[in-house]
Amino acid sequence: MTTIRVIMSMVAVENLHLEQMDVKTTFLHGDLEEELYMMQPEGFVEPEKEEMVCRLN
């Protein structure tokens, strides 16, 4: 927490622009070059299509 306060103080004193990035979800915004398939997420399975998979775009 101290490190965050120091960085925020430096940004305020130097009148800098601060940006935040969420590295855990970065892959969600990438372009796929290969075909990827996944099982249907729990709760989104369509009746009579339980064995089908989803193709990611």
PDB file with one MODEL, atoms N, CA, C and O in Angstrom:
MODEL        1
ATOM      1  N   MET A   1       0.827  -1.185   0.000  1.00  0.00           N
ATOM      2  CA  MET A   1       0.000   0.000   0.000  1.00  0.00           C
ATOM      3  C   MET A   1       0.876   1.256   0.000  1.00  0.00           C
ATOM      4  O   MET A   1       0.516   2.270  -0.597  1.00  0.00           O
ATOM      5  N   THR A   2       2.008   1.181   0.663  1.00  0.00           N
ATOM      6  CA  THR A   2       2.917   2.332   0.708  1.00  0.00           C
ATOM      7  C   THR A   2       3.415   2.678  -0.692  1.00  0.00           C
ATOM      8  O   THR A   2       3.500   3.852  -1.055  1.00  0.00           O
ATOM      9  N   THR A   3       3.743   1.656  -1.473  1.00  0.00           N
ATOM     10  CA  THR A   3       4.230   1.893  -2.832  1.00  0.00           C
ATOM     11  C   THR A   3       3.187   2.619  -3.672  1.00  0.00           C
ATOM     12  O   THR A   3       3.520   3.533  -4.426  1.00  0.00           O
ATOM     13  N   ILE A   4       1.946   2.222  -3.546  1.00  0.00           N
ATOM     14  CA  ILE A   4       0.870   2.875  -4.306  1.00  0.00           C
ATOM     15  C   ILE A   4       0.747   4.337  -3.899  1.00  0.00           C
ATOM     16  O   ILE A   4       0.581   5.208  -4.754  1.00  0.00           O
ATOM     17  N   ARG A   5       0.827   4.609  -2.609  1.00  0.00           N
ATOM     18  CA  ARG A   5       0.744   5.995  -2.137  1.00  0.00           C
ATOM     19  C   ARG A   5       1.892   6.834  -2.654  1.00  0.00           C
ATOM     20  O   ARG A   5       1.694   7.991  -3.024  1.00  0.00           O
ATOM     21  N   VAL A   6       3.100   6.266  -2.686  1.00  0.00           N
ATOM     22  CA  VAL A   6       4.271   6.997  -3.203  1.00  0.00           C
ATOM     23  C   VAL A   6       4.073   7.314  -4.673  1.00  0.00           C
ATOM     24  O   VAL A   6       4.326   8.439  -5.105  1.00  0.00           O
ATOM     25  N   ILE A   7       3.626   6.339  -5.443  1.00  0.00           N
ATOM     26  CA  ILE A   7       3.406   6.567  -6.881  1.00  0.00           C
ATOM     27  C   ILE A   7       2.334   7.624  -7.100  1.00  0.00           C
ATOM     28  O   ILE A   7       2.505   8.518  -7.928  1.00  0.00           O
ATOM     29  N   MET A   8       1.230   7.530  -6.365  1.00  0.00           N
ATOM     30  CA  MET A   8       0.165   8.526  -6.503  1.00  0.00           C
ATOM     31  C   MET A   8       0.662   9.919  -6.127  1.00  0.00           C
ATOM     32  O   MET A   8       0.284  10.900  -6.768  1.00  0.00           O
ATOM     33  N   SER A   9       1.494  10.019  -5.110  1.00  0.00           N
ATOM     34  CA  SER A   9       2.066  11.308  -4.699  1.00  0.00           C
ATOM     35  C   SER A   9       2.947  11.874  -5.794  1.00  0.00           C
ATOM     36  O   SER A   9       2.874  13.064  -6.102  1.00  0.00           O
ATOM     37  N   MET A  10       3.790  11.019  -6.391  1.00  0.00           N
ATOM     38  CA  MET A  10       4.672  11.476  -7.474  1.00  0.00           C
ATOM     39  C   MET A  10       3.860  11.976  -8.659  1.00  0.00           C
ATOM     40  O   MET A  10       4.199  12.993  -9.264  1.00  0.00           O
ATOM     41  N   VAL A  11       2.786  11.261  -8.992  1.00  0.00           N
ATOM     42  CA  VAL A  11       1.920  11.671 -10.102  1.00  0.00           C
ATOM     43  C   VAL A  11       1.306  13.037  -9.811  1.00  0.00           C
ATOM     44  O   VAL A  11       1.260  13.899 -10.688  1.00  0.00           O
ATOM     45  N   ALA A  12       0.839  13.233  -8.589  1.00  0.00           N
ATOM     46  CA  ALA A  12       0.209  14.504  -8.227  1.00  0.00           C
ATOM     47  C   ALA A  12       1.214  15.654  -8.216  1.00  0.00           C
ATOM     48  O   ALA A  12       0.922  16.733  -8.732  1.00  0.00           O
ATOM     49  N   VAL A  13       2.383  15.436  -7.639  1.00  0.00           N
ATOM     50  CA  VAL A  13       3.394  16.497  -7.527  1.00  0.00           C
ATOM     51  C   VAL A  13       3.933  16.886  -8.898  1.00  0.00           C
ATOM     52  O   VAL A  13       4.102  18.072  -9.180  1.00  0.00           O
ATOM     53  N   GLU A  14       4.202  15.907  -9.747  1.00  0.00           N
ATOM     54  CA  GLU A  14       4.787  16.168 -11.062  1.00  0.00           C
ATOM     55  C   GLU A  14       3.736  16.447 -12.136  1.00  0.00           C
ATOM     56  O   GLU A  14       4.085  16.682 -13.293  1.00  0.00           O
ATOM     57  N   ASN A  15       2.450  16.425 -11.764  1.00  0.00           N
ATOM     58  CA  ASN A  15       1.352  16.657 -12.698  1.00  0.00           C
ATOM     59  C   ASN A  15       1.431  15.682 -13.889  1.00  0.00           C
ATOM     60  O   ASN A  15       1.319  16.081 -15.049  1.00  0.00           O
ATOM     61  N   LEU A  16       1.626  14.412 -13.568  1.00  0.00           N
ATOM     62  CA  LEU A  16       1.745  13.372 -14.585  1.00  0.00           C
ATOM     63  C   LEU A  16       0.390  12.725 -14.861  1.00  0.00           C
ATOM     64  O   LEU A  16      -0.573  12.904 -14.115  1.00  0.00           O
ATOM     65  N   HIS A  17       0.351  11.978 -15.944  1.00  0.00           N
ATOM     66  CA  HIS A  17      -0.851  11.223 -16.318  1.00  0.00           C
ATOM     67  C   HIS A  17      -0.643   9.774 -15.894  1.00  0.00           C
ATOM     68  O   HIS A  17       0.381   9.180 -16.231  1.00  0.00           O
ATOM     69  N   LEU A  18      -1.583   9.199 -15.171  1.00  0.00           N
ATOM     70  CA  LEU A  18      -1.476   7.832 -14.674  1.00  0.00           C
ATOM     71  C   LEU A  18      -2.530   6.961 -15.333  1.00  0.00           C
ATOM     72  O   LEU A  18      -3.696   7.348 -15.416  1.00  0.00           O
ATOM     73  N   GLU A  19      -2.124   5.777 -15.808  1.00  0.00           N
ATOM     74  CA  GLU A  19      -3.054   4.824 -16.399  1.00  0.00           C
ATOM     75  C   GLU A  19      -2.958   3.511 -15.667  1.00  0.00           C
ATOM     76  O   GLU A  19      -1.909   3.161 -15.127  1.00  0.00           O
ATOM     77  N   GLN A  20      -4.060   2.786 -15.651  1.00  0.00           N
ATOM     78  CA  GLN A  20      -4.119   1.482 -14.996  1.00  0.00           C
ATOM     79  C   GLN A  20      -4.399   0.419 -16.045  1.00  0.00           C
ATOM     80  O   GLN A  20      -5.125   0.662 -17.009  1.00  0.00           O
ATOM     81  N   MET A  21      -3.820  -0.762 -15.854  1.00  0.00           N
ATOM     82  CA  MET A  21      -4.011  -1.844 -16.809  1.00  0.00           C
ATOM     83  C   MET A  21      -4.282  -3.137 -16.034  1.00  0.00           C
ATOM     84  O   MET A  21      -3.643  -3.407 -15.017  1.00  0.00           O
ATOM     85  N   ASP A  22      -5.222  -3.917 -16.521  1.00  0.00           N
ATOM     86  CA  ASP A  22      -5.547  -5.197 -15.914  1.00  0.00           C
ATOM     87  C   ASP A  22      -4.913  -6.305 -16.744  1.00  0.00           C
ATOM     88  O   ASP A  22      -5.447  -6.686 -17.786  1.00  0.00           O
ATOM     89  N   VAL A  23      -3.792  -6.814 -16.295  1.00  0.00           N
ATOM     90  CA  VAL A  23      -3.046  -7.815 -17.056  1.00  0.00           C
ATOM     91  C   VAL A  23      -3.779  -9.147 -17.117  1.00  0.00           C
ATOM     92  O   VAL A  23      -3.615  -9.886 -18.088  1.00  0.00           O
ATOM     93  N   LYS A  24      -4.577  -9.474 -16.117  1.00  0.00           N
ATOM     94  CA  LYS A  24      -5.264 -10.765 -16.091  1.00  0.00           C
ATOM     95  C   LYS A  24      -6.245 -10.929 -17.241  1.00  0.00           C
ATOM     96  O   LYS A  24      -6.480 -12.054 -17.681  1.00  0.00           O
ATOM     97  N   THR A  25      -6.824  -9.843 -17.740  1.00  0.00           N
ATOM     98  CA  THR A  25      -7.811  -9.947 -18.819  1.00  0.00           C
ATOM     99  C   THR A  25      -7.277  -9.432 -20.155  1.00  0.00           C
ATOM    100  O   THR A  25      -8.054  -9.222 -21.086  1.00  0.00           O
ATOM    101  N   THR A  26      -5.992  -9.231 -20.260  1.00  0.00           N
ATOM    102  CA  THR A  26      -5.421  -8.731 -21.508  1.00  0.00           C
ATOM    103  C   THR A  26      -5.706  -9.664 -22.668  1.00  0.00           C
ATOM    104  O   THR A  26      -5.966  -9.205 -23.780  1.00  0.00           O
ATOM    105  N   PHE A  27      -5.661 -10.977 -22.426  1.00  0.00           N
ATOM    106  CA  PHE A  27      -5.866 -11.943 -23.495  1.00  0.00           C
ATOM    107  C   PHE A  27      -7.256 -11.833 -24.109  1.00  0.00           C
ATOM    108  O   PHE A  27      -7.460 -12.311 -25.225  1.00  0.00           O
ATOM    109  N   LEU A  28      -8.206 -11.230 -23.432  1.00  0.00           N
ATOM    110  CA  LEU A  28      -9.566 -11.111 -23.953  1.00  0.00           C
ATOM    111  C   LEU A  28      -9.653 -10.180 -25.154  1.00  0.00           C
ATOM    112  O   LEU A  28     -10.608 -10.250 -25.927  1.00  0.00           O
ATOM    113  N   HIS A  29      -8.670  -9.316 -25.313  1.00  0.00           N
ATOM    114  CA  HIS A  29      -8.709  -8.318 -26.384  1.00  0.00           C
ATOM    115  C   HIS A  29      -7.751  -8.648 -27.520  1.00  0.00           C
ATOM    116  O   HIS A  29      -7.532  -7.811 -28.396  1.00  0.00           O
ATOM    117  N   GLY A  30      -7.183  -9.832 -27.529  1.00  0.00           N
ATOM    118  CA  GLY A  30      -6.246 -10.226 -28.574  1.00  0.00           C
ATOM    119  C   GLY A  30      -6.957 -10.854 -29.756  1.00  0.00           C
ATOM    120  O   GLY A  30      -8.111 -11.271 -29.655  1.00  0.00           O
ATOM    121  N   ASP A  31      -6.256 -10.915 -30.878  1.00  0.00           N
ATOM    122  CA  ASP A  31      -6.780 -11.561 -32.084  1.00  0.00           C
ATOM    123  C   ASP A  31      -6.266 -12.992 -32.143  1.00  0.00           C
ATOM    124  O   ASP A  31      -5.087 -13.241 -31.893  1.00  0.00           O
ATOM    125  N   LEU A  32      -7.148 -13.934 -32.473  1.00  0.00           N
ATOM    126  CA  LEU A  32      -6.767 -15.334 -32.586  1.00  0.00           C
ATOM    127  C   LEU A  32      -6.352 -15.650 -34.006  1.00  0.00           C
ATOM    128  O   LEU A  32      -7.004 -15.230 -34.962  1.00  0.00           O
ATOM    129  N   GLU A  33      -5.264 -16.392 -34.142  1.00  0.00           N
ATOM    130  CA  GLU A  33      -4.812 -16.821 -35.457  1.00  0.00           C
ATOM    131  C   GLU A  33      -5.155 -18.288 -35.716  1.00  0.00           C
ATOM    132  O   GLU A  33      -5.004 -18.769 -36.839  1.00  0.00           O
ATOM    133  N   GLU A  34      -5.611 -18.994 -34.696  1.00  0.00           N
ATOM    134  CA  GLU A  34      -5.974 -20.391 -34.843  1.00  0.00           C
ATOM    135  C   GLU A  34      -7.410 -20.590 -34.375  1.00  0.00           C
ATOM    136  O   GLU A  34      -7.986 -19.727 -33.713  1.00  0.00           O
ATOM    137  N   GLU A  35      -7.977 -21.736 -34.727  1.00  0.00           N
ATOM    138  CA  GLU A  35      -9.330 -22.044 -34.292  1.00  0.00           C
ATOM    139  C   GLU A  35      -9.278 -22.660 -32.906  1.00  0.00           C
ATOM    140  O   GLU A  35      -8.549 -23.626 -32.682  1.00  0.00           O
ATOM    141  N   LEU A  36     -10.045 -22.109 -31.973  1.00  0.00           N
ATOM    142  CA  LEU A  36     -10.116 -22.621 -30.618  1.00  0.00           C
ATOM    143  C   LEU A  36     -11.549 -22.978 -30.284  1.00  0.00           C
ATOM    144  O   LEU A  36     -12.481 -22.263 -30.652  1.00  0.00           O
ATOM    145  N   TYR A  37     -11.719 -24.085 -29.586  1.00  0.00           N
ATOM    146  CA  TYR A  37     -13.038 -24.544 -29.171  1.00  0.00           C
ATOM    147  C   TYR A  37     -13.049 -24.730 -27.662  1.00  0.00           C
ATOM    148  O   TYR A  37     -12.023 -25.044 -27.059  1.00  0.00           O
ATOM    149  N   MET A  38     -14.211 -24.535 -27.058  1.00  0.00           N
ATOM    150  CA  MET A  38     -14.353 -24.734 -25.618  1.00  0.00           C
ATOM    151  C   MET A  38     -15.701 -25.386 -25.334  1.00  0.00           C
ATOM    152  O   MET A  38     -16.631 -25.306 -26.137  1.00  0.00           O
ATOM    153  N   MET A  39     -15.785 -26.026 -24.188  1.00  0.00           N
ATOM    154  CA  MET A  39     -17.059 -26.608 -23.777  1.00  0.00           C
ATOM    155  C   MET A  39     -18.015 -25.473 -23.426  1.00  0.00           C
ATOM    156  O   MET A  39     -17.582 -24.376 -23.072  1.00  0.00           O
ATOM    157  N   GLN A  40     -19.305 -25.739 -23.525  1.00  0.00           N
ATOM    158  CA  GLN A  40     -20.297 -24.723 -23.193  1.00  0.00           C
ATOM    159  C   GLN A  40     -20.176 -24.374 -21.706  1.00  0.00           C
ATOM    160  O   GLN A  40     -20.069 -25.269 -20.867  1.00  0.00           O
ATOM    161  N   PRO A  41     -20.193 -23.076 -21.379  1.00  0.00           N
ATOM    162  CA  PRO A  41     -20.104 -22.672 -19.971  1.00  0.00           C
ATOM    163  C   PRO A  41     -21.305 -23.180 -19.173  1.00  0.00           C
ATOM    164  O   PRO A  41     -22.416 -23.276 -19.694  1.00  0.00           O
ATOM    165  N   GLU A  42     -21.067 -23.497 -17.918  1.00  0.00           N
ATOM    166  CA  GLU A  42     -22.132 -23.978 -17.043  1.00  0.00           C
ATOM    167  C   GLU A  42     -23.246 -22.930 -16.957  1.00  0.00           C
ATOM    168  O   GLU A  42     -22.972 -21.753 -16.720  1.00  0.00           O
ATOM    169  N   GLY A  43     -24.460 -23.341 -17.143  1.00  0.00           N
ATOM    170  CA  GLY A  43     -25.590 -22.422 -17.108  1.00  0.00           C
ATOM    171  C   GLY A  43     -26.000 -21.925 -18.491  1.00  0.00           C
ATOM    172  O   GLY A  43     -27.068 -21.333 -18.644  1.00  0.00           O
ATOM    173  N   PHE A  44     -25.155 -22.160 -19.503  1.00  0.00           N
ATOM    174  CA  PHE A  44     -25.465 -21.722 -20.860  1.00  0.00           C
ATOM    175  C   PHE A  44     -25.654 -22.894 -21.820  1.00  0.00           C
ATOM    176  O   PHE A  44     -25.738 -22.704 -23.033  1.00  0.00           O
ATOM    177  N   VAL A  45     -25.719 -24.094 -21.274  1.00  0.00           N
ATOM    178  CA  VAL A  45     -25.885 -25.280 -22.101  1.00  0.00           C
ATOM    179  C   VAL A  45     -27.306 -25.315 -22.637  1.00  0.00           C
ATOM    180  O   VAL A  45     -28.274 -25.217 -21.884  1.00  0.00           O
ATOM    181  N   GLU A  46     -27.413 -25.460 -23.968  1.00  0.00           N
ATOM    182  CA  GLU A  46     -28.729 -25.531 -24.592  1.00  0.00           C
ATOM    183  C   GLU A  46     -29.279 -26.954 -24.485  1.00  0.00           C
ATOM    184  O   GLU A  46     -28.546 -27.925 -24.673  1.00  0.00           O
ATOM    185  N   PRO A  47     -30.564 -27.070 -24.182  1.00  0.00           N
ATOM    186  CA  PRO A  47     -31.166 -28.414 -24.114  1.00  0.00           C
ATOM    187  C   PRO A  47     -30.999 -29.153 -25.438  1.00  0.00           C
ATOM    188  O   PRO A  47     -31.112 -28.553 -26.507  1.00  0.00           O
ATOM    189  N   GLU A  48     -30.733 -30.432 -25.367  1.00  0.00           N
ATOM    190  CA  GLU A  48     -30.538 -31.313 -26.511  1.00  0.00           C
ATOM    191  C   GLU A  48     -29.250 -31.016 -27.284  1.00  0.00           C
ATOM    192  O   GLU A  48     -29.021 -31.613 -28.336  1.00  0.00           O
ATOM    193  N   LYS A  49     -28.414 -30.116 -26.790  1.00  0.00           N
ATOM    194  CA  LYS A  49     -27.137 -29.809 -27.444  1.00  0.00           C
ATOM    195  C   LYS A  49     -25.996 -29.843 -26.416  1.00  0.00           C
ATOM    196  O   LYS A  49     -25.015 -29.110 -26.539  1.00  0.00           O
ATOM    197  N   GLU A  50     -26.142 -30.702 -25.409  1.00  0.00           N
ATOM    198  CA  GLU A  50     -25.162 -30.757 -24.326  1.00  0.00           C
ATOM    199  C   GLU A  50     -23.766 -31.158 -24.775  1.00  0.00           C
ATOM    200  O   GLU A  50     -22.776 -30.773 -24.152  1.00  0.00           O
ATOM    201  N   GLU A  51     -23.679 -31.937 -25.865  1.00  0.00           N
ATOM    202  CA  GLU A  51     -22.384 -32.433 -26.327  1.00  0.00           C
ATOM    203  C   GLU A  51     -21.694 -31.482 -27.298  1.00  0.00           C
ATOM    204  O   GLU A  51     -20.574 -31.753 -27.730  1.00  0.00           O
ATOM    205  N   MET A  52     -22.335 -30.385 -27.645  1.00  0.00           N
ATOM    206  CA  MET A  52     -21.749 -29.437 -28.590  1.00  0.00           C
ATOM    207  C   MET A  52     -20.711 -28.559 -27.878  1.00  0.00           C
ATOM    208  O   MET A  52     -20.715 -28.440 -26.653  1.00  0.00           O
ATOM    209  N   VAL A  53     -19.827 -27.950 -28.672  1.00  0.00           N
ATOM    210  CA  VAL A  53     -18.806 -27.057 -28.141  1.00  0.00           C
ATOM    211  C   VAL A  53     -18.976 -25.669 -28.748  1.00  0.00           C
ATOM    212  O   VAL A  53     -19.732 -25.495 -29.704  1.00  0.00           O
ATOM    213  N   CYS A  54     -18.284 -24.692 -28.200  1.00  0.00           N
ATOM    214  CA  CYS A  54     -18.328 -23.321 -28.704  1.00  0.00           C
ATOM    215  C   CYS A  54     -17.023 -23.023 -29.430  1.00  0.00           C
ATOM    216  O   CYS A  54     -15.946 -23.380 -28.953  1.00  0.00           O
ATOM    217  N   ARG A  55     -17.119 -22.373 -30.574  1.00  0.00           N
ATOM    218  CA  ARG A  55     -15.911 -21.936 -31.297  1.00  0.00           C
ATOM    219  C   ARG A  55     -15.673 -20.468 -30.943  1.00  0.00           C
ATOM    220  O   ARG A  55     -16.574 -19.637 -31.058  1.00  0.00           O
ATOM    221  N   LEU A  56     -14.460 -20.163 -30.515  1.00  0.00           N
ATOM    222  CA  LEU A  56     -14.123 -18.798 -30.131  1.00  0.00           C
ATOM    223  C   LEU A  56     -13.808 -17.960 -31.370  1.00  0.00           C
ATOM    224  O   LEU A  56     -13.123 -18.412 -32.288  1.00  0.00           O
ATOM    225  N   ASN A  57     -14.319 -16.738 -31.375  1.00  0.00           N
ATOM    226  CA  ASN A  57     -14.044 -15.792 -32.467  1.00  0.00           C
ATOM    227  C   ASN A  57     -12.847 -14.941 -32.124  1.00  0.00           C
ATOM    228  O   ASN A  57     -12.453 -14.082 -32.913  1.00  0.00           O
TER     229      ASN A  57
ENDMDL
END
